[in-house]
Short mmCIF file of C-alpha atoms in Angstrom, two decimals:
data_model
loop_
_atom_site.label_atom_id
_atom_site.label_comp_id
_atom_site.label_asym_id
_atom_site.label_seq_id
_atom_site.Cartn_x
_atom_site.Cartn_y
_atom_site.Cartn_z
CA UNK A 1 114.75 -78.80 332.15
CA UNK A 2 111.97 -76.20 332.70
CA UNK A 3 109.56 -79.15 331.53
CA UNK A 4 110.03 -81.21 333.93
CA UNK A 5 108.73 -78.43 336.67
CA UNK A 6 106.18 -76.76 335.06
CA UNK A 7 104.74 -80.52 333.98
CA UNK A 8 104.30 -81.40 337.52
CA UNK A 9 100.40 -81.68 338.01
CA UNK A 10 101.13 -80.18 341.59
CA UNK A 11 97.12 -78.42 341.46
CA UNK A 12 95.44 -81.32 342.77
CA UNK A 13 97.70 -81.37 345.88
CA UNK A 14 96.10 -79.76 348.89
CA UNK A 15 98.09 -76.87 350.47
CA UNK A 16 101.00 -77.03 347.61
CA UNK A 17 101.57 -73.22 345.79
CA UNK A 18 101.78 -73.79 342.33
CA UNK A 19 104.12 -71.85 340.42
CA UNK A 20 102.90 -68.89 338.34
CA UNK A 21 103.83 -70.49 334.89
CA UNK A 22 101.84 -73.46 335.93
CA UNK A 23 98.12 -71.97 334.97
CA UNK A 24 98.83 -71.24 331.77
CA UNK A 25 100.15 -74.80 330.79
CA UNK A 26 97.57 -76.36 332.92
CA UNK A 27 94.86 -74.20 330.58
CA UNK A 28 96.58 -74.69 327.51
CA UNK A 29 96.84 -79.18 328.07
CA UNK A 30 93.24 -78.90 328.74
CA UNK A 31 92.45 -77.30 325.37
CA UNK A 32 94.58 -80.01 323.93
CA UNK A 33 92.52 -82.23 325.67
CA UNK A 34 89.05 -81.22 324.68
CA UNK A 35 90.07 -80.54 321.65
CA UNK A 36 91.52 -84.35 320.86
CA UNK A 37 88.04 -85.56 321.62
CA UNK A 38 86.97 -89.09 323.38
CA UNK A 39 89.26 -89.18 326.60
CA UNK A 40 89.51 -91.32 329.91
CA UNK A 41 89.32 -89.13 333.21
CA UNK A 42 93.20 -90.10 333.80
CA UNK A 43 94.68 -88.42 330.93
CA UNK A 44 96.86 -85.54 333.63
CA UNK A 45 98.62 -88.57 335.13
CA UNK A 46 99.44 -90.97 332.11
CA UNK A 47 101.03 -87.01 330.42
CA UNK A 48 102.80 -86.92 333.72
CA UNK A 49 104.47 -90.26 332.65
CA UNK A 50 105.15 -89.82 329.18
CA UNK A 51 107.22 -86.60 330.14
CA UNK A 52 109.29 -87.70 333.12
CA UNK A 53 111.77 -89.57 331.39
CA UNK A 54 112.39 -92.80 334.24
CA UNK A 55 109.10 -93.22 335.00
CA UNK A 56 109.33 -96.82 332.83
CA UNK A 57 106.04 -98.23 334.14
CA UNK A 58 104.42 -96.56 331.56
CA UNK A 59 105.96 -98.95 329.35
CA UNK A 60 103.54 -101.86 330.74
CA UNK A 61 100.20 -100.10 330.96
CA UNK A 62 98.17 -100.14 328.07
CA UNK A 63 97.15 -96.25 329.17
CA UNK A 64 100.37 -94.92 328.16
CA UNK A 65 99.75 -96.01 324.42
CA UNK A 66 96.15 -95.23 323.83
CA UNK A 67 97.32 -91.89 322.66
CA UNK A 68 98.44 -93.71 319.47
CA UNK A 69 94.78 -95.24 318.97
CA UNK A 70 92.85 -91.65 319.28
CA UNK A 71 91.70 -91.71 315.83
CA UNK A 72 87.87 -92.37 314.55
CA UNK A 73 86.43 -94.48 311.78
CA UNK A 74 85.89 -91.56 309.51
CA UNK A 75 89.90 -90.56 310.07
CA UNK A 76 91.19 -94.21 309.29
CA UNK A 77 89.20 -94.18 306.45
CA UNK A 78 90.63 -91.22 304.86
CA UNK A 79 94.49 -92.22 305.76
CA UNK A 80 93.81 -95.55 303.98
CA UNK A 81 92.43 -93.31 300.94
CA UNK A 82 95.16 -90.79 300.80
CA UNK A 83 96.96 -93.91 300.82
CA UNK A 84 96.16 -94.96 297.36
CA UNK A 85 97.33 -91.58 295.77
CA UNK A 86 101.10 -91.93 295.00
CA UNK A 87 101.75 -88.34 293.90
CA UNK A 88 100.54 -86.53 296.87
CA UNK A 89 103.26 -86.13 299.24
CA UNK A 90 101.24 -84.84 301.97
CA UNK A 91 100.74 -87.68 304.03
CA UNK A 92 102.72 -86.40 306.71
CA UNK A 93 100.84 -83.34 306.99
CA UNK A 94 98.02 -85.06 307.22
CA UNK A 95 99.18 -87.29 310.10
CA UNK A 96 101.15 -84.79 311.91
CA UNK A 97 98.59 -83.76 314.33
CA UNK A 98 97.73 -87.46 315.64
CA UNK A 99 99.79 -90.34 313.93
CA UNK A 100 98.68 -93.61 314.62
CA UNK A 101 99.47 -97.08 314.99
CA UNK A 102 96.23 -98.88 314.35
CA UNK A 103 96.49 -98.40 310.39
CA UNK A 104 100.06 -100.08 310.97
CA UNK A 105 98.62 -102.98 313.02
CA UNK A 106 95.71 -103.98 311.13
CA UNK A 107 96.99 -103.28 307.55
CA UNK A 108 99.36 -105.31 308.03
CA UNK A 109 97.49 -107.84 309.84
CA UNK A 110 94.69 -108.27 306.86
CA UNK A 111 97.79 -108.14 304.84
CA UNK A 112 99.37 -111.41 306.08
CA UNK A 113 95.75 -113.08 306.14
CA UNK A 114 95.35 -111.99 302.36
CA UNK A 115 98.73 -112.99 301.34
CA UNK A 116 98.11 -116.44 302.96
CA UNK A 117 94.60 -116.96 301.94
CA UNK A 118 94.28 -115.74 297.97
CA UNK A 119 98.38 -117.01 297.81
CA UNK A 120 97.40 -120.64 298.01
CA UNK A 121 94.03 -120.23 295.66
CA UNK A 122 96.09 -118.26 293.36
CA UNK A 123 98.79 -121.05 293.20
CA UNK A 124 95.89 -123.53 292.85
CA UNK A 125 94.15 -121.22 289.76
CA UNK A 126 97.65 -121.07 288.05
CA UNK A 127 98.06 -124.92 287.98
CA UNK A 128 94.63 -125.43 287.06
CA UNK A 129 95.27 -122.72 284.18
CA UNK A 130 98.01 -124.63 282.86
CA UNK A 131 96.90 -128.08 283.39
CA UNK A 132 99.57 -129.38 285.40
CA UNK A 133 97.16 -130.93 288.50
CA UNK A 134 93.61 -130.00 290.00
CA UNK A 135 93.79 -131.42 293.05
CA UNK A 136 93.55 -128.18 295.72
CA UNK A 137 96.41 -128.35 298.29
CA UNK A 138 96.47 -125.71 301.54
CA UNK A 139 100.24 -125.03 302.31
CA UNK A 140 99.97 -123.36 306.11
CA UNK A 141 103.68 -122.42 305.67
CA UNK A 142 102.13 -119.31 303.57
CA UNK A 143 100.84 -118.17 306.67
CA UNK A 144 104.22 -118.27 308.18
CA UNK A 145 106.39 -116.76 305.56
CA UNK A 146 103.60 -114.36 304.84
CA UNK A 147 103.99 -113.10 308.78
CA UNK A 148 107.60 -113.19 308.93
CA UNK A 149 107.66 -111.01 305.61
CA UNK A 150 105.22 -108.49 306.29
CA UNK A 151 105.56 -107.48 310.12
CA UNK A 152 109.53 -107.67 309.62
CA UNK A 153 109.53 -105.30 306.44
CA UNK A 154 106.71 -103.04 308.66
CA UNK A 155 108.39 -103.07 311.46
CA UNK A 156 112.05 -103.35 310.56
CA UNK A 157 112.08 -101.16 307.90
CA UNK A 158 110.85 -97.61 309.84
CA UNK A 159 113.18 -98.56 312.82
CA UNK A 160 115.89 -98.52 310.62
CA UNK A 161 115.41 -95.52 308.96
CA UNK A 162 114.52 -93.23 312.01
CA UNK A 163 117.72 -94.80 313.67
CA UNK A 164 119.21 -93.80 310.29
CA UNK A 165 117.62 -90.22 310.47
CA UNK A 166 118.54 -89.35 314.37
CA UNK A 167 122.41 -90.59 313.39
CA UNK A 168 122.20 -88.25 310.40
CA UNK A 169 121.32 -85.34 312.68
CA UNK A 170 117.78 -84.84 311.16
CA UNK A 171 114.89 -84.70 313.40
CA UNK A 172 112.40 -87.89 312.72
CA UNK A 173 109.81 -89.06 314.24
CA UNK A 174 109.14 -93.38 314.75
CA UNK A 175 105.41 -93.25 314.85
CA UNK A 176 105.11 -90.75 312.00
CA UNK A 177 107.18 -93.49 310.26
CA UNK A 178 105.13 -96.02 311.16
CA UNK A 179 102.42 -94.98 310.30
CA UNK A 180 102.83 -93.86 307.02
CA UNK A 181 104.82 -97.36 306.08
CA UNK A 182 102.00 -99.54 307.13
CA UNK A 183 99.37 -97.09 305.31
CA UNK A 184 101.63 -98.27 302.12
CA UNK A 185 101.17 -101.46 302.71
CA UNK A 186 97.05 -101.23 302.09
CA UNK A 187 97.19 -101.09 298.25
CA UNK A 188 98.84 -104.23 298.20
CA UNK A 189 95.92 -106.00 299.83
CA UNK A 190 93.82 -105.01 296.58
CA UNK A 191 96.29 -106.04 294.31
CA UNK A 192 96.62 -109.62 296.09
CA UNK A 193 92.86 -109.62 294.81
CA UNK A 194 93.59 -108.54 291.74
CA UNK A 195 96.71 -110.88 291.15
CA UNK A 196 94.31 -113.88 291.70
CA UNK A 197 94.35 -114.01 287.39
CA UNK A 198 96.13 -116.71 286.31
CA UNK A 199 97.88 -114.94 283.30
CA UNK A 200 101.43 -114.90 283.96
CA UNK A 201 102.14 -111.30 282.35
CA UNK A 202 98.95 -109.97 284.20
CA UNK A 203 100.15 -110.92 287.26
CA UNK A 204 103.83 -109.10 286.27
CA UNK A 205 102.33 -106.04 285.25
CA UNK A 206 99.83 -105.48 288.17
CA UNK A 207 102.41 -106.17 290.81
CA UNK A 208 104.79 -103.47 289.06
CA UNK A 209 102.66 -101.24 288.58
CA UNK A 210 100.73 -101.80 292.50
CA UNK A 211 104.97 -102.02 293.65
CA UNK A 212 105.77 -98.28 291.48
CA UNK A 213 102.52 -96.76 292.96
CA UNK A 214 103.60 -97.70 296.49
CA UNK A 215 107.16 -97.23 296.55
CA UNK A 216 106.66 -93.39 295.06
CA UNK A 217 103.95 -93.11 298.35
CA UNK A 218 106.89 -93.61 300.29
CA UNK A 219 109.64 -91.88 298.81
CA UNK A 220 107.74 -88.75 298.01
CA UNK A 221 106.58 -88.40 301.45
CA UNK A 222 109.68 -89.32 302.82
CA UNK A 223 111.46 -86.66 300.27
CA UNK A 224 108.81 -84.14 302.07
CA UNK A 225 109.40 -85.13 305.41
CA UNK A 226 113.69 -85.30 305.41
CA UNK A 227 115.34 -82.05 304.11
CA UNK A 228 118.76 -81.85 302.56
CA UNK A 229 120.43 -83.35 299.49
CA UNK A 230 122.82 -85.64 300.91
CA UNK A 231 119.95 -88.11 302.41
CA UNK A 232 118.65 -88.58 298.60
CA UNK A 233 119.99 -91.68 298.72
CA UNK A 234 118.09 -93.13 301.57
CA UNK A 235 115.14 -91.75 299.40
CA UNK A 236 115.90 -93.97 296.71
CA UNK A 237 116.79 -97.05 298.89
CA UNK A 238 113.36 -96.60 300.37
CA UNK A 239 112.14 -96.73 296.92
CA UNK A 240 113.61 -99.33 296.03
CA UNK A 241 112.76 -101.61 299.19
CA UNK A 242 109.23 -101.26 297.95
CA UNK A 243 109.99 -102.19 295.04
CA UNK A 244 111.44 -105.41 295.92
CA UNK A 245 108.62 -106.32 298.70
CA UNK A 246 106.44 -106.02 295.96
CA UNK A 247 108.71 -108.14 293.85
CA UNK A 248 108.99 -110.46 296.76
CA UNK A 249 105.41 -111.11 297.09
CA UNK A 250 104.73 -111.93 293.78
CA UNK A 251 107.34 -114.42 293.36
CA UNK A 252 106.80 -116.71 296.95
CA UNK A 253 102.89 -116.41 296.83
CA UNK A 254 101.60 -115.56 293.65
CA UNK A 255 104.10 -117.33 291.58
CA UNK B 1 106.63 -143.51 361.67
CA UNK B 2 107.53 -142.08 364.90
CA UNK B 3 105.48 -140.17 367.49
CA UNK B 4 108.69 -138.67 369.02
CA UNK B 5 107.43 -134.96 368.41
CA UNK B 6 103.77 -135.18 368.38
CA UNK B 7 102.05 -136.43 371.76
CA UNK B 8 99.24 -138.08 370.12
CA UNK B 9 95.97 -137.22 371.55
CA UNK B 10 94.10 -140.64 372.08
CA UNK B 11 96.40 -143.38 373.27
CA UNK B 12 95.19 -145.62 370.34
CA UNK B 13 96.28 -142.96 366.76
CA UNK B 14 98.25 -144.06 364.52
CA UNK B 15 98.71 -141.22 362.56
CA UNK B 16 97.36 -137.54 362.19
CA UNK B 17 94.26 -139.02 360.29
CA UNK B 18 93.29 -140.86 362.68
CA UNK B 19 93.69 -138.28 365.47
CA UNK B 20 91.07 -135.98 363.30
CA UNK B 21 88.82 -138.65 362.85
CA UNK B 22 88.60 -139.56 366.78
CA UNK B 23 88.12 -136.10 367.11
CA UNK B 24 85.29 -135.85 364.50
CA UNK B 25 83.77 -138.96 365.86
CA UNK B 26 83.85 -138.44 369.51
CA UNK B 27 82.44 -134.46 369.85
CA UNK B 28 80.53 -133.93 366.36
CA UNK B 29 78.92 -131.07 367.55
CA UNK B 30 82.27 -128.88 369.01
CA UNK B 31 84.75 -129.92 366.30
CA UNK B 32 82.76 -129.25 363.45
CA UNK B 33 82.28 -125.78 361.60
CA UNK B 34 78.45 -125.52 361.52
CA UNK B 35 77.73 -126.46 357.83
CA UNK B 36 75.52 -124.10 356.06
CA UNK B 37 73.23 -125.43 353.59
CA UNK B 38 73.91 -126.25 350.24
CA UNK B 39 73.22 -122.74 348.15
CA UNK B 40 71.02 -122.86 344.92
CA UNK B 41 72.82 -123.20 342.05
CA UNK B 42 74.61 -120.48 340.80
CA UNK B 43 75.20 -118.53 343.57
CA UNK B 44 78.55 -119.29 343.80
CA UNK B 45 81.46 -121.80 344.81
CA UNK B 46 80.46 -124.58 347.05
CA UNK B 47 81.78 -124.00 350.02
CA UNK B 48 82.75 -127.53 350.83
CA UNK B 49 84.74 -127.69 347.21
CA UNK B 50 87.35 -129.51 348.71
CA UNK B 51 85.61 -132.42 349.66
CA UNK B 52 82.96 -132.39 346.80
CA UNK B 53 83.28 -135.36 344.44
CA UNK B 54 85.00 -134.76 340.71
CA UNK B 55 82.35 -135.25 339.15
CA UNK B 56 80.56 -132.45 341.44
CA UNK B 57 83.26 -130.09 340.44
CA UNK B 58 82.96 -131.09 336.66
CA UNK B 59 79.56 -130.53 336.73
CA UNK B 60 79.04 -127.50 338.23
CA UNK B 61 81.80 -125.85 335.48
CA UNK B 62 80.12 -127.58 332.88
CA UNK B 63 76.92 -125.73 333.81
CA UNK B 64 78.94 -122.87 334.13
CA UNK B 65 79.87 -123.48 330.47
CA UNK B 66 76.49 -124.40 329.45
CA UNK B 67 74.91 -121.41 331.09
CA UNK B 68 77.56 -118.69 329.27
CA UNK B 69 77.30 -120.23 325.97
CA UNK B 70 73.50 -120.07 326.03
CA UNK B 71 73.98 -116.41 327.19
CA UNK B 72 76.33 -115.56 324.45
CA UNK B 73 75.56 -117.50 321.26
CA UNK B 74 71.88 -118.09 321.42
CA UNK B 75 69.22 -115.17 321.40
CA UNK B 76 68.36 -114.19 324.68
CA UNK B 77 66.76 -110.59 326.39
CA UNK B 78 70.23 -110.18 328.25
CA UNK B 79 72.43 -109.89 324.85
CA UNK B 80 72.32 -106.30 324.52
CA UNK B 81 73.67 -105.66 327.87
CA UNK B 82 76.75 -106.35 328.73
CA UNK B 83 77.36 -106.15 332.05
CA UNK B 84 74.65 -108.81 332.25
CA UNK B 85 75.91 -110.76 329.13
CA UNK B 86 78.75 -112.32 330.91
CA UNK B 87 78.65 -111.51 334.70
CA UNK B 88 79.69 -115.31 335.28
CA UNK B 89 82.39 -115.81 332.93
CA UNK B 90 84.91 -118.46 332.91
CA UNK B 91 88.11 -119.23 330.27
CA UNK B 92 87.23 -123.43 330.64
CA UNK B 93 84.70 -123.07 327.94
CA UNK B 94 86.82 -120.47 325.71
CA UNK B 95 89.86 -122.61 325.88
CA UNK B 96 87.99 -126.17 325.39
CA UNK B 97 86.15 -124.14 322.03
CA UNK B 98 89.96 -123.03 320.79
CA UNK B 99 91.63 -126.64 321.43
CA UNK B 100 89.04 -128.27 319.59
CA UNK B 101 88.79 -126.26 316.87
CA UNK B 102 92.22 -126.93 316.59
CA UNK B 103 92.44 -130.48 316.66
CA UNK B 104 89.68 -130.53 314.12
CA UNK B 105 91.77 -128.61 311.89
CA UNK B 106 94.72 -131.10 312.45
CA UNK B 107 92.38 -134.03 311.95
CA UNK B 108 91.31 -132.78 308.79
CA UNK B 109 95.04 -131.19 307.03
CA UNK B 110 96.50 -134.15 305.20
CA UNK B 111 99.69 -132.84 305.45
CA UNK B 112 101.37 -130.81 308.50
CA UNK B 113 98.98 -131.80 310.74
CA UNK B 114 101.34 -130.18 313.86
CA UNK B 115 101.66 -126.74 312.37
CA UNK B 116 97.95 -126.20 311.29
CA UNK B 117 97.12 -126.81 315.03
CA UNK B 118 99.83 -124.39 315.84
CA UNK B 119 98.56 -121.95 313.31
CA UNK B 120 95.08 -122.29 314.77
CA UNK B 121 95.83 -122.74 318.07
CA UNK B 122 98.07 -119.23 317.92
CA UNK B 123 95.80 -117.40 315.78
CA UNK B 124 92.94 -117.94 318.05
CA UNK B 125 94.74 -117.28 321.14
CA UNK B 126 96.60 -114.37 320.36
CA UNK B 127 93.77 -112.96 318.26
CA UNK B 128 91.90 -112.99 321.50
CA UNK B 129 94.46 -111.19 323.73
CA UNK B 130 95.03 -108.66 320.56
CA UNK B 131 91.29 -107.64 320.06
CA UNK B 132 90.68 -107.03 323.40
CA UNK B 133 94.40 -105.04 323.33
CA UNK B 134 92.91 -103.58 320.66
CA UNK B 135 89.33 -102.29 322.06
CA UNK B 136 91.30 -101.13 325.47
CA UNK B 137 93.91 -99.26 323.30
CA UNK B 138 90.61 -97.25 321.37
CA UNK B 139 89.74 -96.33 324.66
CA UNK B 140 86.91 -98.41 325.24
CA UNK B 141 85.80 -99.97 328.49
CA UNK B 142 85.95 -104.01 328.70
CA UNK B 143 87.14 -106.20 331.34
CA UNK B 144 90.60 -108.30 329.88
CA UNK B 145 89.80 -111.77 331.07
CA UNK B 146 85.68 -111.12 330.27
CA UNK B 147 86.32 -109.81 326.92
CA UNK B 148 88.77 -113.09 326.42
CA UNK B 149 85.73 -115.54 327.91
CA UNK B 150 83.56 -113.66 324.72
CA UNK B 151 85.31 -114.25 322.10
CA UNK B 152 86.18 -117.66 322.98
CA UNK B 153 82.58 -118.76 323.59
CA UNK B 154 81.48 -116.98 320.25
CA UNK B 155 84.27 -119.46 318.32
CA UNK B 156 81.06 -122.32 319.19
CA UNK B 157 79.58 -121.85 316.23
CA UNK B 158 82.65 -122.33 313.93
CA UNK B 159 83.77 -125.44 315.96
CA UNK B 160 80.06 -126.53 314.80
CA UNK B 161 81.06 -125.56 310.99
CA UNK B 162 84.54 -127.13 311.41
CA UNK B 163 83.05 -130.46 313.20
CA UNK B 164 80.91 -130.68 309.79
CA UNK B 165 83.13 -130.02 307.42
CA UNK B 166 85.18 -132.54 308.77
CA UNK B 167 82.71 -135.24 308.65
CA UNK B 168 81.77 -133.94 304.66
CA UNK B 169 83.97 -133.27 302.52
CA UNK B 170 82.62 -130.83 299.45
CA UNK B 171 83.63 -127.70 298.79
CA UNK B 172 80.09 -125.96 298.38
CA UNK B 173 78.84 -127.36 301.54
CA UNK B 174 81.98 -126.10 303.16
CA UNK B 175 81.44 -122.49 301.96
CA UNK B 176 78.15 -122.90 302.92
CA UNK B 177 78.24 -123.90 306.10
CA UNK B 178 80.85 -121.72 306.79
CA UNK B 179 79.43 -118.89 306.10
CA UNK B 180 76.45 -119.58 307.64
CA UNK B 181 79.04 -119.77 311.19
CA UNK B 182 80.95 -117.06 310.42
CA UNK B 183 77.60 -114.82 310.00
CA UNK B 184 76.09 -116.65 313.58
CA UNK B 185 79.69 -116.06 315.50
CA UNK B 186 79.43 -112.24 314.43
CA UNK B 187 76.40 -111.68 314.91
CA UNK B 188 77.11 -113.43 318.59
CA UNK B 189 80.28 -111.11 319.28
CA UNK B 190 78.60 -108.05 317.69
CA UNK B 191 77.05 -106.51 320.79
CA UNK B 192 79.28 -106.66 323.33
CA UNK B 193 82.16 -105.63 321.04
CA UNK B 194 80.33 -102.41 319.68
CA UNK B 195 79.25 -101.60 323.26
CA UNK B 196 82.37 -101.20 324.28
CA UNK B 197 83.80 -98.45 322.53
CA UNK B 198 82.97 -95.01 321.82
CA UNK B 199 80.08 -95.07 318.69
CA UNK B 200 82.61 -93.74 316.50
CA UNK B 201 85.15 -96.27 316.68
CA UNK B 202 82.75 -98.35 316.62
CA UNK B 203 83.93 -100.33 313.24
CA UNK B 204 87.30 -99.91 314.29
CA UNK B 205 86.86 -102.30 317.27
CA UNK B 206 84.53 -104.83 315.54
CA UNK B 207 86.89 -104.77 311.75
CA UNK B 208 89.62 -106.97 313.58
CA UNK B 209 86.48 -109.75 315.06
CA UNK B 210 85.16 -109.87 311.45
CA UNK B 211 88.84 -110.08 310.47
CA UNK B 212 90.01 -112.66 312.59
CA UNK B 213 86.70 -114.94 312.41
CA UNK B 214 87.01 -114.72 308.21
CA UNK B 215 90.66 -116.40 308.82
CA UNK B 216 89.63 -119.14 310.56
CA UNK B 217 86.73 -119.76 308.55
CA UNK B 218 89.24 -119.82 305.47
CA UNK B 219 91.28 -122.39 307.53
CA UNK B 220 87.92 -124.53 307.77
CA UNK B 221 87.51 -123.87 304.63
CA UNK B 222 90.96 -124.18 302.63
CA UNK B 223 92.35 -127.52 304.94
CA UNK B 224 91.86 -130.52 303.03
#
């Protein structure tokens, strides 16, 4: 309850007294702020949203979410690295400071496009491998399924388990979830590329082994991030959804 | 019709028109609003719009369209700038450039001619709203409806590439040609999209242009 006093930005306000407690909060968001780098001059008022909890307007400005977009080229970059190691089980460590939805967005954005595009020339490779017709057909449904698939799985999938998490008592956190599920998504965009050889057994082996790397990503950094035995299983499950996305994809569009 | 509520001015009217008229005709020079002259072209609306002739109206927007796309796609001294780049914009031209790229995608899909169109017609669309979403969510500064007007006017060069690949169909002069687009309809939305945005989220904002641009140059591409 103290918050919502001491957050009121009641220093700008001629003739108001702020209370004593309110310098050293004021002093210590404005480090925050200088020290999260590019900002807009109305940062005091869109915090002032966030933290009173029925201001909903904030909802419908695009303000209120630009604090899950404060991350540079350079910082992207090394998420979507990190991303490719499946033993690390840092990644939330290395996101906990400033999680963000962009790598969520477009990862799985260039995912559906991939999954679309190389889909229907690997389907045309394959039946040009084994002879059965040349003639080059564009299904556009790919595009569909491929959407459907990806942003429900990367959208679905997060929701479920931090709704999972809060009803198990442990603390989670939905963005930290999101971000680190569509991060896992990125090493499937090289193994579309990779899956464009028209060996059958190839094809099997890359997307197991491109499924195993991703799915221990995920469980090993959720393992890090939920403590307690009892929740092993959801680790697992989680494993296993991989797993199966990975499966999935190979069978519809690479098949 | 009856005059039971109106007490007609002249004892001749037959209706309201004709009231206006006598009125017109009898004192021209108390009835009428003086009428200043005719501005120079762009300078803005006419100010007698109403009464202008269609193909006045279709005209001037077709300048309108004429003068943006020059100011966009083709090289010009005002490119880098871009509160200059677009001061005039317009979404006519943007949403003529998305409808017929999408019926040339329908006329050239053998097959589900109704959903390609959708597909392009969505991707296109949406893409649009989402990069600018995008660019305003990195904290850059861009105007929504000018930043839409952009990208639509930059798709001119791959309605060009889809118009020709329509008209020949081989798969290396497809490629071709559509690369050759895809590089022009960057290299058109390249300026104002990295101006936007702080320098170091710089490829951040322009990743999802290239992104969305190599899609629909695949569609141009991969329809048959």
């Amino acid at each position: 309850m103290e918050d919502s006093y001491t957050g009121l930005p009641t220093s700008h306000l001629l003739g108001s007294v702020p209370a004593a407690t309110n310098d050293e909060n004021n002093t210590a968001k404005q480090e925050g702020d200088r020290g999260r780098g590019y900002h807009t001059l109305d940062n005091p008022p869109e915090t002032f949203e966030q933290q009173s909890a029925n201001n909903w307007r904030g909802v419908f400005s695009v303000s209120s979410y630009t604090q899950y977009f404060n991350v540079d080229t350079d910082v992207v970059i090394f998420r979507l690295i990190s991303s490719f190691n499946p033993y690390g089980g840092d990644f939330f460590s290395k996101i906990d400071a400033n999680p963000d939805l962009y790598g969520l967005i477009w990862v799985s954005t260039t995912l559906v496009f991939v999954l679309a595009a190389l889909g229907n020339l690997a389907t045309y490779l394959m039946q040009k491998h084994t002879g059965t017709s040349t003639s080059w057909s564009f299904d556009v449904g790919y595009m569909n399924v491929a959407a459907c698939a990806i942003y429900g799985y990367a959208i679905v999938v997060p929701l479920a388990y931090y709704f999972f998490l809060q009803y198990m008592g442990s603390n989670a956190s939905l963005i930290r979830f999101w971000c680190m599920w569509g991060y896992s998504l990125s090493i499937f965009i090289i193994s579309s590329f990779l899956l464009l050889i028209p060996v059958e057994a190839l094809r099997w082996l890359i997307i197991i082994l491109t499924g195993i790397a991703s799915a221990s990503f995920v469980a090993l950094n959720l393992k890090s991030c939920i403590e307690g035995n009892e929740l092993s299983v959801a680790i697992v499950a989680a494993f296993f959804l991989q797993i199966a996305l990975a499966v999935f994809i190979k069978v519809w569009f690479f098949a | 019709m009856s005059h039971s509520d109106t007490i007609p001015l002249h004892p001749s009217s037959q209706s309201d028109i004709d009231e206006i008229e006598n009125l017109i005709n009898a004192s021209p020079a108390t009835v009428l609003p003086a009428r200043p002259p005719s501005p120079p072209s762009g300078f803005g609306p006419a100010p007698n719009a109403l009464t202008e002739t269609v193909w006045d109206t279709v005209k001037r927007d077709l300048s309108r369209i004429i003068s943006n796309l020059k100011l966009v796609v083709f090289p010009n001294p005002y490119r880098e700038d871009p509160g200059k780049a677009l001061r005039d914009w317009d979404l006519w031209g943007p949403f003529f450039f998305i409808v017929f790229l999408g019926l040339t995608l329908s006329w050239s899909a053998s097959v589900k001619k109704s959903e390609v169109f959708a597909v392009a017609f969505g991707l296109l669309a949406a893409g649009a709203v989402i990069l600018t979403l995008n660019v305003l969510l990195l904290g850059g500064h861009i105007i929504f409806f000018q930043s839409l007007s952009l990208l639509g006017y930059c798709l001119f060069p791959l309605d060009v590439g889809a118009l020709i690949c329509m008209l020949k169909d081989n798969v290396i002069l497809k490629i071709v040609v559509v690369c050759v687009t895809l590089a022009w309809s960057s290299w058109a939305a390249y300026p104002f999209m990295s101006s936007a945005v702080n320098p170091r989220r710089k490829a951040l904002a322009l990743y999802p242009v290239f992104l969305m641009y190599v899609s629909v140059g695949f569609l141009i591409i991969a329809i048959d």
